[in-house]
Short mmCIF file of C-alpha atoms in Angstrom, two decimals:
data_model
loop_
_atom_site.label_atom_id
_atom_site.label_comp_id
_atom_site.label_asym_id
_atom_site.label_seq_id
_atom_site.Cartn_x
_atom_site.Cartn_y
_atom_site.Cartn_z
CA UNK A 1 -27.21 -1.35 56.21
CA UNK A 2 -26.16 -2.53 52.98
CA UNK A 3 -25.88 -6.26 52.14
CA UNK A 4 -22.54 -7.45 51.81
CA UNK A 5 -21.65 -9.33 48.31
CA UNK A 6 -19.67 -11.71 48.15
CA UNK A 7 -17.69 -12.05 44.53
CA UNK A 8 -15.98 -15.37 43.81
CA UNK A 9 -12.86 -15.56 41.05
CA UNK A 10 -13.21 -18.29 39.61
CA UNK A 11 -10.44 -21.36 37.94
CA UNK A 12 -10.63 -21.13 34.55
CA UNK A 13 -11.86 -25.45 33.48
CA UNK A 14 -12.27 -25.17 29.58
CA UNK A 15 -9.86 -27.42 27.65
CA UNK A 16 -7.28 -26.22 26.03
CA UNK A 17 -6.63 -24.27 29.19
CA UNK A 18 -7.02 -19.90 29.50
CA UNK A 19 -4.68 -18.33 31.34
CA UNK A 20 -6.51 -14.88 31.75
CA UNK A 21 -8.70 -13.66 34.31
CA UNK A 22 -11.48 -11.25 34.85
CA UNK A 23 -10.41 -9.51 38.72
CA UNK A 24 -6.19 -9.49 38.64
CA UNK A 25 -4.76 -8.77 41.85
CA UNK A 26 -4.18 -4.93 41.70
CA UNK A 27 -7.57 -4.25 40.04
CA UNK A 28 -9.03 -6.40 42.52
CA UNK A 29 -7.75 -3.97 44.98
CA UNK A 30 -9.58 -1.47 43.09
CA UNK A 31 -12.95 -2.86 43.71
CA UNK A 32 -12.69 -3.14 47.25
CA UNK A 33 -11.32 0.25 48.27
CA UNK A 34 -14.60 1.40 46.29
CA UNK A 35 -17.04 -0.98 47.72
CA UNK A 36 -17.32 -1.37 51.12
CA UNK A 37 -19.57 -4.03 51.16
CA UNK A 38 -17.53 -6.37 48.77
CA UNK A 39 -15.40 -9.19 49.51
CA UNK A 40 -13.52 -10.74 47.02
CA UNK A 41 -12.14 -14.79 46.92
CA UNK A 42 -10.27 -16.33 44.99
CA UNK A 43 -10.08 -19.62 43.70
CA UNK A 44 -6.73 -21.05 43.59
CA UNK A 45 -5.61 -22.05 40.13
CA UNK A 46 -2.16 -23.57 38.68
CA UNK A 47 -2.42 -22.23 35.30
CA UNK A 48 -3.79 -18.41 35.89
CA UNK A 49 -0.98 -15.68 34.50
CA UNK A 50 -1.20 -14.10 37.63
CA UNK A 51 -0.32 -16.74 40.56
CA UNK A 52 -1.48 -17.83 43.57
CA UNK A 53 0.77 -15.95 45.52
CA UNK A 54 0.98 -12.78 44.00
CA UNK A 55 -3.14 -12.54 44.78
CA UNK A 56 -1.62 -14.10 48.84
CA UNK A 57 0.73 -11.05 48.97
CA UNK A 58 -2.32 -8.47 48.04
CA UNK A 59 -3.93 -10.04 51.30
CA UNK A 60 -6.69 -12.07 49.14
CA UNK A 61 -8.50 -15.48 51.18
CA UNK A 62 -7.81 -17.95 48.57
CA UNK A 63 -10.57 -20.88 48.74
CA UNK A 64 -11.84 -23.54 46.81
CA UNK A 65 -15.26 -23.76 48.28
CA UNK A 66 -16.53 -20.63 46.73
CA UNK A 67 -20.37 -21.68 47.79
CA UNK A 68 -21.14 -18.78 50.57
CA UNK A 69 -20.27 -16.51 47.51
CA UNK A 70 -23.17 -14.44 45.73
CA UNK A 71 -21.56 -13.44 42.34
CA UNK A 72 -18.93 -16.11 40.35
CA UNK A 73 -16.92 -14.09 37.89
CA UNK A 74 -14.74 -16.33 34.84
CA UNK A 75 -13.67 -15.83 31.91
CA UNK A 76 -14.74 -18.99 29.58
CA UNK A 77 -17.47 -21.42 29.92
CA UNK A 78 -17.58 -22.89 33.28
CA UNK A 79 -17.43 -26.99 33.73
CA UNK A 80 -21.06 -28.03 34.05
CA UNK A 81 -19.87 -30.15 37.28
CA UNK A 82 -18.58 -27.50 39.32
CA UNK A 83 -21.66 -24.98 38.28
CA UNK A 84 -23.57 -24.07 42.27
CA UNK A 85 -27.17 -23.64 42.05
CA UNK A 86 -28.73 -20.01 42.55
CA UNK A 87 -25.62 -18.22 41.76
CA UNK A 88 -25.27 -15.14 39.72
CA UNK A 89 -22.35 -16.17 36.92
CA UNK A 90 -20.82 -13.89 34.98
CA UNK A 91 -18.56 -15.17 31.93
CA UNK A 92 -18.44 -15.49 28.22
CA UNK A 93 -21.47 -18.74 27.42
CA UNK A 94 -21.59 -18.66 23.89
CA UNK A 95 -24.87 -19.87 24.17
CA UNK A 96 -26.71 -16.82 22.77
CA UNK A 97 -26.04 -17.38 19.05
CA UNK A 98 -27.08 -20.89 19.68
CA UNK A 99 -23.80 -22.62 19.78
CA UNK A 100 -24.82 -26.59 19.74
CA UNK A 101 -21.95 -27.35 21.55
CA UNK A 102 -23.03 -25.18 24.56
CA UNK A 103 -26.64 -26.06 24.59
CA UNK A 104 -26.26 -28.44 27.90
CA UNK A 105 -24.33 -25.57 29.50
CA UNK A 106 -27.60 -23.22 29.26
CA UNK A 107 -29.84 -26.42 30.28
CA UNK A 108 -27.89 -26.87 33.42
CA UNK A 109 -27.93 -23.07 33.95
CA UNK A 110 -31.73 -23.05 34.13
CA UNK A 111 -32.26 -26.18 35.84
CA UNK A 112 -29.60 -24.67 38.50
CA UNK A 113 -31.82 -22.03 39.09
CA UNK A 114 -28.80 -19.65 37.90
CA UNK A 115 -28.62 -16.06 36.71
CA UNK A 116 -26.30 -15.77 33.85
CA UNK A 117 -24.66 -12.13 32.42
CA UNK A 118 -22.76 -12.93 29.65
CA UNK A 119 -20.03 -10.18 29.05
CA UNK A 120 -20.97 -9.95 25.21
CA UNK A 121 -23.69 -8.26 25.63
CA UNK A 122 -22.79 -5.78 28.68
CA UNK A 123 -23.46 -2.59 26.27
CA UNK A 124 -24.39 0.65 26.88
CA UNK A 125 -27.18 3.02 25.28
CA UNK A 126 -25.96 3.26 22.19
CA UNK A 127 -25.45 -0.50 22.03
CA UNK A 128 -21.65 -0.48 21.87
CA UNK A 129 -19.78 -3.31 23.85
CA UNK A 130 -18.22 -1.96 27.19
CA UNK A 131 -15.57 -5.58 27.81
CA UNK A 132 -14.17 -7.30 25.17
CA UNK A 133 -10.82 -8.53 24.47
CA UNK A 134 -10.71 -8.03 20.62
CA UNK A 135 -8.14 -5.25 20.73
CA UNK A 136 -5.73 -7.86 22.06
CA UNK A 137 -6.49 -10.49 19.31
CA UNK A 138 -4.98 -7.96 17.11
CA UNK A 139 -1.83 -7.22 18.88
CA UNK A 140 -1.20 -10.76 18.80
CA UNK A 141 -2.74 -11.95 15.47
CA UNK A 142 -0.36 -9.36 13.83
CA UNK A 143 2.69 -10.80 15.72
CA UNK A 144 1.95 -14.02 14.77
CA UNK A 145 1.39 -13.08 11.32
CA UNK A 146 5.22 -11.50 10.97
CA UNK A 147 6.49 -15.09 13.32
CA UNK A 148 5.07 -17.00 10.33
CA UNK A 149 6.57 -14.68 7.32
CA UNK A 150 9.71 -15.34 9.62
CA UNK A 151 9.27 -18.98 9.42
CA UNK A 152 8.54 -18.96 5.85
CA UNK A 153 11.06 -17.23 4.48
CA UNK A 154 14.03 -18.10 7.22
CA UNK A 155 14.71 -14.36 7.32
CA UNK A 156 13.73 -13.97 11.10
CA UNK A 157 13.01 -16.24 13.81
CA UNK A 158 10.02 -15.17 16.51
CA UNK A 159 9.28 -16.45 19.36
CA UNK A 160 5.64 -17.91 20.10
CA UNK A 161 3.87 -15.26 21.74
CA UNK A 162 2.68 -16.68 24.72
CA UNK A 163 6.77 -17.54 25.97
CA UNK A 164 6.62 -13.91 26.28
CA UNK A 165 6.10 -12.42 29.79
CA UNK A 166 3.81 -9.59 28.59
CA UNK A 167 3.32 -7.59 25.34
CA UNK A 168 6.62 -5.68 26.45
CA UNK A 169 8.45 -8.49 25.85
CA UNK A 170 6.88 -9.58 22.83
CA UNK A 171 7.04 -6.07 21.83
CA UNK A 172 11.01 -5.95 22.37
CA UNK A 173 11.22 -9.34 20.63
CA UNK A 174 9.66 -7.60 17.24
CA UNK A 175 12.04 -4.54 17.00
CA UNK A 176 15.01 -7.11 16.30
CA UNK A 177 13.75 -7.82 13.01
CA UNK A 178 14.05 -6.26 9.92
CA UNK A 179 11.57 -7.15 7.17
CA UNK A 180 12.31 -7.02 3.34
CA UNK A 181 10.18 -5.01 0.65
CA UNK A 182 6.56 -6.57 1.45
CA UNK A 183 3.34 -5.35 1.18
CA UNK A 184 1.16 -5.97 4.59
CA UNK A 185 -2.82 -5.42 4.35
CA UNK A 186 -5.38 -5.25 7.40
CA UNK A 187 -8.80 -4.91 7.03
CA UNK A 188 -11.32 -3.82 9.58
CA UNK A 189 -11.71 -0.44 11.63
CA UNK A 190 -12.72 -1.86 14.97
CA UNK A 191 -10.73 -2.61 17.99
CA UNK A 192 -9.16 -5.52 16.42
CA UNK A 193 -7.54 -3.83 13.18
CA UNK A 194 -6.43 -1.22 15.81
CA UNK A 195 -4.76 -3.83 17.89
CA UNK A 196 -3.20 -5.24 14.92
CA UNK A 197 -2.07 -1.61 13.42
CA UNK A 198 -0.86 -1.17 17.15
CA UNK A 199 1.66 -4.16 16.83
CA UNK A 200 3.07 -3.33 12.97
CA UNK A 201 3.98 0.07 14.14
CA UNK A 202 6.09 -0.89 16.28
CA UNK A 203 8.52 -1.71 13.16
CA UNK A 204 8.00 1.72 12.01
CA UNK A 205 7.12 0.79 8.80
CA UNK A 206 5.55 3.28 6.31
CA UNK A 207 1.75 3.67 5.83
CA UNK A 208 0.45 3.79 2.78
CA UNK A 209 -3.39 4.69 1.01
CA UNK A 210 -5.39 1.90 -0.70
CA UNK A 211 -4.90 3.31 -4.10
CA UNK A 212 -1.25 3.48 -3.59
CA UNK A 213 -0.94 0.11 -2.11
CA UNK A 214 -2.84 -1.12 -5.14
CA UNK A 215 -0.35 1.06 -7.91
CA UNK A 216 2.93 1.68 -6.19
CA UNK A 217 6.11 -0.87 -5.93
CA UNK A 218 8.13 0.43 -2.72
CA UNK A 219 11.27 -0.74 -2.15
CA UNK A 220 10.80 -0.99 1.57
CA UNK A 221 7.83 -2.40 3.18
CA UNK A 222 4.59 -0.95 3.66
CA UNK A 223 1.30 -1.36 5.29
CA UNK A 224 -2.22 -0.61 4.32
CA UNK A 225 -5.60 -0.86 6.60
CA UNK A 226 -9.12 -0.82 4.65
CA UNK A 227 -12.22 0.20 5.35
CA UNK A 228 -15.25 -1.90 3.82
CA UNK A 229 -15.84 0.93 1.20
CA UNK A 230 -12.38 -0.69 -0.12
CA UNK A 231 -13.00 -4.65 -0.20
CA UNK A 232 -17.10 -4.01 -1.38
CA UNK A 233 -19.93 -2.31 -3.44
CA UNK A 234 -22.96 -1.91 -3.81
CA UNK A 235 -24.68 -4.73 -6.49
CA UNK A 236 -26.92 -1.62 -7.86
CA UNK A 237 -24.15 0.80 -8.68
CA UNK A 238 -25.14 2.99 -5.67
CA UNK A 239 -22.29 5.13 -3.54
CA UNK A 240 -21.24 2.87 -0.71
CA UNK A 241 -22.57 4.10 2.98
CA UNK A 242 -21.41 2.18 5.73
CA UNK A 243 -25.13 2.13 7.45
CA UNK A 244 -26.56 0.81 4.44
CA UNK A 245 -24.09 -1.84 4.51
CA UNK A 246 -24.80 -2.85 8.12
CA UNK A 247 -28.11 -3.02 7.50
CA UNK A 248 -28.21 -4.77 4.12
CA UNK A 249 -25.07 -6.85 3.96
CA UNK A 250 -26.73 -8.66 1.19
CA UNK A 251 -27.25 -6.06 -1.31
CA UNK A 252 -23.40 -5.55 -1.50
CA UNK A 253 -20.65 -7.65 -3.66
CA UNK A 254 -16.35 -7.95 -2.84
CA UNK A 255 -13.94 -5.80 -4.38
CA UNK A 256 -11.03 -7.36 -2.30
CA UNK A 257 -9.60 -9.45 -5.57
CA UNK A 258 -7.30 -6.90 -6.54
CA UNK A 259 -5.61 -6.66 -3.32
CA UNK A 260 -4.78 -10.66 -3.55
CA UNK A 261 -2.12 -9.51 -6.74
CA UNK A 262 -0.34 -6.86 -4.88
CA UNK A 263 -0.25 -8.45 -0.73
CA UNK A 264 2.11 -10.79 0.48
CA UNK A 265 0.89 -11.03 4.32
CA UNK A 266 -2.25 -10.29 4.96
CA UNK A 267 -4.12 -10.13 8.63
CA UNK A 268 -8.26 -10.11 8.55
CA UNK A 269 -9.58 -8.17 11.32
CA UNK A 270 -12.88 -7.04 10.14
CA UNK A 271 -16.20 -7.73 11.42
CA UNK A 272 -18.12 -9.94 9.18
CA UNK A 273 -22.13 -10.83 8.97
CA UNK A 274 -23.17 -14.06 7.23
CA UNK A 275 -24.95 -12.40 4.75
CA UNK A 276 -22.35 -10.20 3.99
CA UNK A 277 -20.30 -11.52 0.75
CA UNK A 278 -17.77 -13.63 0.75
CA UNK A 279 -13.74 -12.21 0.02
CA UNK A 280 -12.73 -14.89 -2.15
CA UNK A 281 -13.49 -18.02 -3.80
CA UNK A 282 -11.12 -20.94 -3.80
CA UNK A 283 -10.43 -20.09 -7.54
CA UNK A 284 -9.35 -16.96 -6.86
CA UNK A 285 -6.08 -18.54 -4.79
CA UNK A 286 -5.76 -21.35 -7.94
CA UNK A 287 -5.00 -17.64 -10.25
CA UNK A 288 -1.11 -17.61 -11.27
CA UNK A 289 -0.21 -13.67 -10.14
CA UNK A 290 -2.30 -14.56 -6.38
CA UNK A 291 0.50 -13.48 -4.31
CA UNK A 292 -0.66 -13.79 -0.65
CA UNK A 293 1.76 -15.99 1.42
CA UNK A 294 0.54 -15.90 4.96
CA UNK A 295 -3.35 -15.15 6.05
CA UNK A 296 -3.31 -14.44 9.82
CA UNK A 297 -7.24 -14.84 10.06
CA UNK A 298 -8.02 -12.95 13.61
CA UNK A 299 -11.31 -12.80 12.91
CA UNK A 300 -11.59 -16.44 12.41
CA UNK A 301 -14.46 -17.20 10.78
CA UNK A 302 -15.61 -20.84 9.75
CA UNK A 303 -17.70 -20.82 6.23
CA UNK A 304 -16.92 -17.37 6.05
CA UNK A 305 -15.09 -14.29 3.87
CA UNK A 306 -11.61 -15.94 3.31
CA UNK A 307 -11.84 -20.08 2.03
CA UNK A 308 -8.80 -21.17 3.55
CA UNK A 309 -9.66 -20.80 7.01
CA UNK A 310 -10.93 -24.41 7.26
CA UNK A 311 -10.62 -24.73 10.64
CA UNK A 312 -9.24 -22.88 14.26
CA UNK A 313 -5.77 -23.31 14.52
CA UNK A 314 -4.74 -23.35 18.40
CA UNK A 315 -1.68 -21.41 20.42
CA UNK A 316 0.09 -24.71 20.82
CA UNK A 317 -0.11 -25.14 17.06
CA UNK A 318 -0.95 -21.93 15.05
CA UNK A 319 -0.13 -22.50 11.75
CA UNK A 320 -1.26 -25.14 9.17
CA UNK A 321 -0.95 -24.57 5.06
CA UNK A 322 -3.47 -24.41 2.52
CA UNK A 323 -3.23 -26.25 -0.92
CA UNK A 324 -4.43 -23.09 -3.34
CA UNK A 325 -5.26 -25.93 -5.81
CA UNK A 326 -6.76 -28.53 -3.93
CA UNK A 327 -8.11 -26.75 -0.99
CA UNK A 328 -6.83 -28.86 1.40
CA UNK A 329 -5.03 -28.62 4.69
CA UNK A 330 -1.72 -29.04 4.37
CA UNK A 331 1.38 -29.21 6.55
CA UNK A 332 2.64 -25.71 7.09
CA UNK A 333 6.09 -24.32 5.86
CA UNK A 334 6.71 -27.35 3.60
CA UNK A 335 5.74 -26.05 0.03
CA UNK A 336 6.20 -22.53 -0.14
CA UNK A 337 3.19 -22.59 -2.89
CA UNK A 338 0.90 -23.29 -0.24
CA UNK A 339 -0.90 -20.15 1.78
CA UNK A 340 0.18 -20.21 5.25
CA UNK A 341 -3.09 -19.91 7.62
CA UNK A 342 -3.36 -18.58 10.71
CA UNK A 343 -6.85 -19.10 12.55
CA UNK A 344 -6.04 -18.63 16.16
CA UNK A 345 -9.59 -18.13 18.02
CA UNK A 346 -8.50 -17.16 21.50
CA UNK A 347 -5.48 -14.91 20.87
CA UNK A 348 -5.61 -12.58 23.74
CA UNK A 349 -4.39 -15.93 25.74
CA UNK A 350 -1.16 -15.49 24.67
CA UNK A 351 -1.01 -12.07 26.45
CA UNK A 352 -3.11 -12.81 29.79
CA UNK A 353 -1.86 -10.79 32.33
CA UNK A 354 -1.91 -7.58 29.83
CA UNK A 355 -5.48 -8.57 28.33
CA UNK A 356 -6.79 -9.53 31.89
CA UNK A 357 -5.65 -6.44 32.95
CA UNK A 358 -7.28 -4.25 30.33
CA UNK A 359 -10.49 -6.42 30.80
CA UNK A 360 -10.42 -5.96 34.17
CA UNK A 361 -10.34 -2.14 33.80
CA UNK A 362 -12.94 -1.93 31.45
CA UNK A 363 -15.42 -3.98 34.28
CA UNK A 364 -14.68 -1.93 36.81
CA UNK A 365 -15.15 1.64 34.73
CA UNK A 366 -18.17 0.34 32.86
CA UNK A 367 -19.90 -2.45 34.90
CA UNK A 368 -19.54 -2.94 38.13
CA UNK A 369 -21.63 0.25 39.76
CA UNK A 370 -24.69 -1.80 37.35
CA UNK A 371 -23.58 -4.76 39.31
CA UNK A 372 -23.05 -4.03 42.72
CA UNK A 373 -25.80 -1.26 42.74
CA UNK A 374 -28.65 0.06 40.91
CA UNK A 375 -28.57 -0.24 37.27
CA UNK A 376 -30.59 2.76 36.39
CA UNK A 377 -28.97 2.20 32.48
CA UNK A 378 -29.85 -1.32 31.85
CA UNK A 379 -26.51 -2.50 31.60
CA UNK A 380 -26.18 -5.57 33.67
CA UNK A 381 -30.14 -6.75 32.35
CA UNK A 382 -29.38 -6.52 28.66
CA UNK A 383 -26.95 -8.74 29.46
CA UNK A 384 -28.65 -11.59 31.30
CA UNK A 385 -29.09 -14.63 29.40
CA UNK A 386 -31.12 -16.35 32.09
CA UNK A 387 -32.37 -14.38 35.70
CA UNK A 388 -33.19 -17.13 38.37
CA UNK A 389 -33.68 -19.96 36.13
CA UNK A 390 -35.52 -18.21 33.36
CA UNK A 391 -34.58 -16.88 30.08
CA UNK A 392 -35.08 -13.20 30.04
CA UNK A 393 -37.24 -11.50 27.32
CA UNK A 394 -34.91 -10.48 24.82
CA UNK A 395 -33.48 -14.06 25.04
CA UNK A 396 -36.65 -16.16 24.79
CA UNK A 397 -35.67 -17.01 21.25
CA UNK A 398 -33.77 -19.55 22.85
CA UNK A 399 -36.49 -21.15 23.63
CA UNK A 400 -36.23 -23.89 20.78
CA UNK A 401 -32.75 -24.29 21.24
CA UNK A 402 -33.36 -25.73 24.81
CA UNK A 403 -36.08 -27.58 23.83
CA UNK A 404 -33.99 -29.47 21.34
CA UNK A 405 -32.18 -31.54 23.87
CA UNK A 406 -34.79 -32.75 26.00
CA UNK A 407 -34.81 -29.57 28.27
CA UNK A 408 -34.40 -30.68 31.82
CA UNK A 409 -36.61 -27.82 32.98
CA UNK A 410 -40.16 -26.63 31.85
#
C-alpha cells in the first residue's frame, strides 16, 4: 500500500506581497483525481488571486498548521520563521547563483534538516526549463511598455495591469487604443519576447524585418523582434552562430546602436550572460538623433546590456526616468528628454490567476509523476538545492557561500 503524501499550499510571506500560486483550485483538482494517495491543504491567505473560498467551494481543508504535511509547495522565498524542519519545500530560493541577500534562507534550510527543489532548475534531458513564468513577464512588460508611451505622450490612458481581472481584461483594455506612426523593437527569441510579441499583436500592428525597420519610414506603426545575430558580431570577423555565441559570449561585440536612431519604444526580452557585451554605453543615449523614449526592461538586468536600468522598478510604481546626460534617476513623465524606464522584476504578478494557472499546468504535465513517484529522468534531483540537510553534488559550490556567514551547520 502506497504511502499517502501529504502536499501543503503554502501563503505567499515575501514583501512586496505575490499574489500567484503554484496549485489553483481547478488544477488542484487535477492532481488529486490522478493521485490517489495525495491530499492537498491549503493555507489560507488574504492576498492570493484565487480566494479562500473559491479553493472552500472545490471542497479543499483550509489550515494554517500545515506541519503533518510532507511536501510545502510556494511560489517565492518562504519567511525563515515559519520554515518546519524536515520538510520537502518546493519554491523559487534564489540562492543558487549566490544571491547575498538569501544566504540565511539556505543556512536555515540546512540547519532545518530541509530538502529544497527549486523550480529553476526542474529541467529535462536536454536541459530546457519545464516551469517558469517568463512568457508572462512579456505579456505584461509589453503592456506596460504601450501604458507608459500612453502616459508620455497623453495620447492614451492604460490602466495598471494588475486592476485588471485577468489578461482578458487587460487584453480588452489594449484594443481601445490607437497608436500613432512608431517604431516598436523586441529583442530576444525565448518565451519572454514571445509573450511580449503575444501582447503587441493584439493591436494588429504590422511586422516588419530588421533591415526594413532599420531603412523604411512607415506611416503607421510597426514592430520588429531580433535575434542576437541582429544586436552582435563576432570581434574576429567570423559569421555569427548562435552556439558559438552561447558558449563564448565574450568573443562577440553589439551591433544594437543603430537601432537606438530609428526606435521609439523599445521592450528587452532577451536572455543575457555577464560576459556577453553590453547594448549601450551611457554616451550612446547623450547622441542628438538617440530616439528611444520608453525602455520597458523585462529582462531586468542590474549592471547589465542597457545603462539606464539602474534599479527594479516595482508594480506599485513602474516607471521612473532616466537623465540621458547625467545618468541619473529622474522623476518619470516630467521632461520628455528623459528615457522613460521600465524595470519591473516580478511582472507575471500583475496577471496571477492566468500565470498561476499556466504554472500550475506546466507542474502537473512535467513534474509531478518525478515528485510523487519514481523519477527514473532525474528531474526532481537536478533540482534539489539541499536533500535532508545537505547540499547535493552539483550544488556543493555553495559551499563557500554558506560558510561566509558563520554557517550554523557543519
Amino acid at each position: 500500500m502506497k504511502k499517502k503524501i501529504r502536499v501543503g499550499v503554502l501563503r505567499e510571506t515575501k514583501n512586496p506581497p505575490d499574489r500567484r500560486v503554484a496549485i489553483p483550485p481547478q488544477i488542484g483538482l487535477r492532481i488529486l483525481d490522478k493521485y490517489s494517495d495525495v491530499s492537498i491543504y491549503i493555507q489560507p491567505s488574504d492576498i492570493r488571486c484565487f480566494s479562500d473560498a473559491e479553493y472552500r467551494q472545490q471542497g479543499y481543508f483550509l489550515t494554517e498548521d500545515l506541519r503533518d504535511c510532507d511536501i510545502l509547495i510556494g511560489v517565492k522565498e518562504i519567511y525563515i520563521p515559519t520554515l518546519i524542519p524536515n520538510k520537502t519545500y518546493l519554491f523559487f530560493s534564489h540562492t543558487a547563483k549566490k544571491q547575498p541577500y538569501n544566504r540565511e534562507l539556505l543556512q536555515q534550510i540546512i540547519k532545518k534538516n530541509i530538502t529544497l527543489i527549486d523550480y529553476e532548475y526542474l529541467t529535462n534531458n536536454n536541459h530546457q526549463r519545464l516551469v517558469a513564468f517568463g512568457h508572462w513577464a512579456g505579456v505584461v512588460g509589453a503592456y506596460k511598455a504601450l501604458r507608459a508611451r500612453g502616459v508620455r505622450t497623453d495620447f492614451f490612458d492604460l490602466p495598471p495591469a494588475g486592476s485588471c481581472h485577468d489578461m482578458g481584461g487587460m487584453y480588452k483594455h489594449l484594443k481601445t487604443i490607437q497608436l500613432k506612426p512608431i517604431k516598436i523593437l523586441i529583442t530576444g527569441g525565448g518565451r519572454v519576447a514571445m509573450g511580449a510579441m503575444q501582447t503587441i499583436r493584439t493591436l494588429n500592428i504590422k511586422e516588419v524585418s530588421p533591415k526594413d525597420f532599420l531603412n523604411k519610414n512607415y506611416d503607421e506603426p510597426v514592430v520588429c523582434r531580433i535575434d542576437p545575430q541582429y544586436y552582435v558580431e563576432r570581434k574576429d570577423g567570423r559569421a555569427f552562430d548562435l552556439q558559438d555565441f552561447f558558449e563564448y559570449p565574450e568573443m562577440y561585440k553589439s551591433t544594437f546602436k543603430p537601432f537606438t536612431k530609428v526606435t521609439d519604444l523599445y521592450i528587452a526580452c532577451h536572455f543575457w550572460d555577464p560576459k556577453s557585451p553590453k547594448f549601450l554605453t551611457q554616451d550612446d543615449y547623450k547622441e542628438d538623433d538617440f530616439k528611444i523614449s520608453v525602455i520597458a526592461d523585462v529582462s531586468c538586468d542590474l549592471n547589465g546590456p542597457i545603462p539606464s536600468t539602474l534599479r527594479p522598478s516595482t508594480i506599485a510604481s513602474s516607471f521612473y526616468g532616466y537623465d540621458r546626460y547625467s545618468g541619473e534617476e529622474t522623476i518619470p513623465f516630467v521632461d520628455r528628454r528623459n528615457v522613460t524606464v521600465m524595470a519591473v522584476d516580478n511582472l507575471p504578478g500583475e496577471l496571477p490567476r492566468d500565470s498561476s494557472i499556466d504554472f500550475g499546468n506546466a507542474l502537473f504535465e512535467n513534474v509531478y509523476d518525478a515528485l510523487f513517484g519514481d523519477d527514473p529522468e532525474g528531474i526532481v534531483e537536478r533540482a534539489t538545492i539541499v536533500k535532508d540537510g545537505k547540499l547535493t553534488p552539483p550544488f556543493a559550490y555553495l559551499e563557500d557561500y554558506l560558510k561566509n556567514e558563520n554557517i550554523l551547520k557543519v
